[in-house]
Amino acid sequence: MRAVRRHGALLRLTVDGNTVEAVEGDSLLAVLLLNGKAVRHLEFGGAPRAGFCLMGACQDCWVLLGNGERVRACTTLAANGMVIWTDRHEAKANA
């Protein structure tokens, strides 16, 4: 996560088909939350969810990378050019 404004290399990533910016050292969860994205939605009712434990234990922040790899958003650092999908159905449709 990011508690304060960071200074570092500017990164460009694609989240659910949209280009977003991040700063080197940001977690994927920070990137998602700073860009107004939910990590997932509840199966019942569709309420948005974000990370819960912020340390990789709760398994609530899984996302898919463009290469199909499944990672925890809270413990994975953003990288320039990374493609992230928060919805597995969208990821499959755009593979």
Short mmCIF file of C-alpha atoms in Angstrom, two decimals, residues 7-85:
data_model
loop_
_atom_site.label_atom_id
_atom_site.label_comp_id
_atom_site.label_asym_id
_atom_site.label_seq_id
_atom_site.Cartn_x
_atom_site.Cartn_y
_atom_site.Cartn_z
CA HIS A 7 8.57 10.10 -5.48
CA GLY A 8 10.02 7.73 -8.01
CA ALA A 9 9.81 6.49 -11.55
CA LEU A 10 6.42 6.91 -13.16
CA LEU A 11 4.91 3.64 -14.40
CA ARG A 12 2.12 3.06 -16.88
CA LEU A 13 -0.07 -0.01 -16.48
CA THR A 14 -3.30 -1.25 -18.00
CA VAL A 15 -6.13 -2.06 -15.59
CA ASP A 16 -9.24 -3.65 -17.08
CA GLY A 17 -8.37 -2.15 -20.47
CA ASN A 18 -7.65 1.38 -19.20
CA THR A 19 -4.21 2.98 -18.94
CA VAL A 20 -3.34 4.17 -15.43
CA GLU A 21 -0.24 5.61 -13.78
CA ALA A 22 1.61 4.43 -10.70
CA VAL A 23 4.85 5.19 -8.94
CA GLU A 24 7.67 2.68 -8.62
CA GLY A 25 7.20 0.80 -5.34
CA ASP A 26 3.38 0.87 -5.42
CA SER A 27 1.58 -2.41 -4.85
CA LEU A 28 -1.06 -3.42 -7.36
CA LEU A 29 -3.64 -2.86 -4.64
CA ALA A 30 -2.48 0.75 -4.24
CA VAL A 31 -2.72 1.22 -8.01
CA LEU A 32 -6.26 -0.15 -8.08
CA LEU A 33 -7.51 1.87 -5.12
CA LEU A 34 -5.84 5.11 -6.24
CA ASN A 35 -7.63 4.71 -9.57
CA GLY A 36 -11.05 4.05 -8.05
CA LYS A 37 -11.17 0.33 -8.87
CA ALA A 38 -12.59 -2.40 -6.69
CA VAL A 39 -10.51 -5.56 -6.51
CA ARG A 40 -13.64 -7.65 -6.90
CA HIS A 41 -17.37 -7.61 -6.18
CA LEU A 42 -19.27 -9.80 -3.75
CA GLU A 43 -21.04 -12.74 -5.33
CA PHE A 44 -24.29 -11.81 -3.59
CA GLY A 45 -25.38 -8.21 -3.99
CA GLY A 46 -22.37 -7.07 -6.01
CA ALA A 47 -20.88 -4.79 -3.33
CA PRO A 48 -17.31 -3.70 -4.18
CA ARG A 49 -14.38 -5.18 -2.24
CA ALA A 50 -10.85 -3.95 -1.67
CA GLY A 51 -8.00 -5.62 0.14
CA PHE A 52 -8.76 -6.81 3.66
CA CYS A 53 -5.57 -7.81 5.46
CA LEU A 54 -3.05 -5.99 3.20
CA MET A 55 -0.43 -8.71 3.78
CA GLY A 56 -1.45 -11.59 1.52
CA ALA A 57 -3.10 -13.79 4.14
CA CYS A 58 -6.82 -13.29 3.52
CA GLN A 59 -6.80 -14.16 -0.21
CA ASP A 60 -9.31 -11.34 -0.89
CA CYS A 61 -7.28 -9.41 -3.48
CA TRP A 62 -6.49 -11.91 -6.26
CA VAL A 63 -6.14 -10.35 -9.73
CA LEU A 64 -5.03 -11.74 -13.08
CA LEU A 65 -2.06 -10.45 -15.02
CA GLY A 66 -2.11 -10.20 -18.80
CA ASN A 67 -0.05 -13.40 -19.05
CA GLY A 68 -2.73 -15.32 -17.11
CA GLU A 69 -0.79 -15.42 -13.85
CA ARG A 70 -2.94 -15.04 -10.72
CA VAL A 71 -1.34 -12.80 -8.04
CA ARG A 72 -2.30 -11.08 -4.80
CA ALA A 73 -2.66 -7.35 -5.45
CA CYS A 74 -1.52 -6.40 -1.95
CA THR A 75 1.88 -8.13 -2.16
CA THR A 76 2.71 -7.69 -5.85
CA LEU A 77 4.60 -4.58 -6.93
CA ALA A 78 3.51 -2.66 -10.01
CA ALA A 79 5.79 -2.83 -13.06
CA ASN A 80 5.85 -0.68 -16.16
CA GLY A 81 3.69 -2.14 -18.93
CA MET A 82 1.89 -4.59 -16.63
CA VAL A 83 -1.63 -5.63 -17.63
CA ILE A 84 -4.05 -6.31 -14.77
CA TRP A 85 -7.56 -7.74 -14.85
#
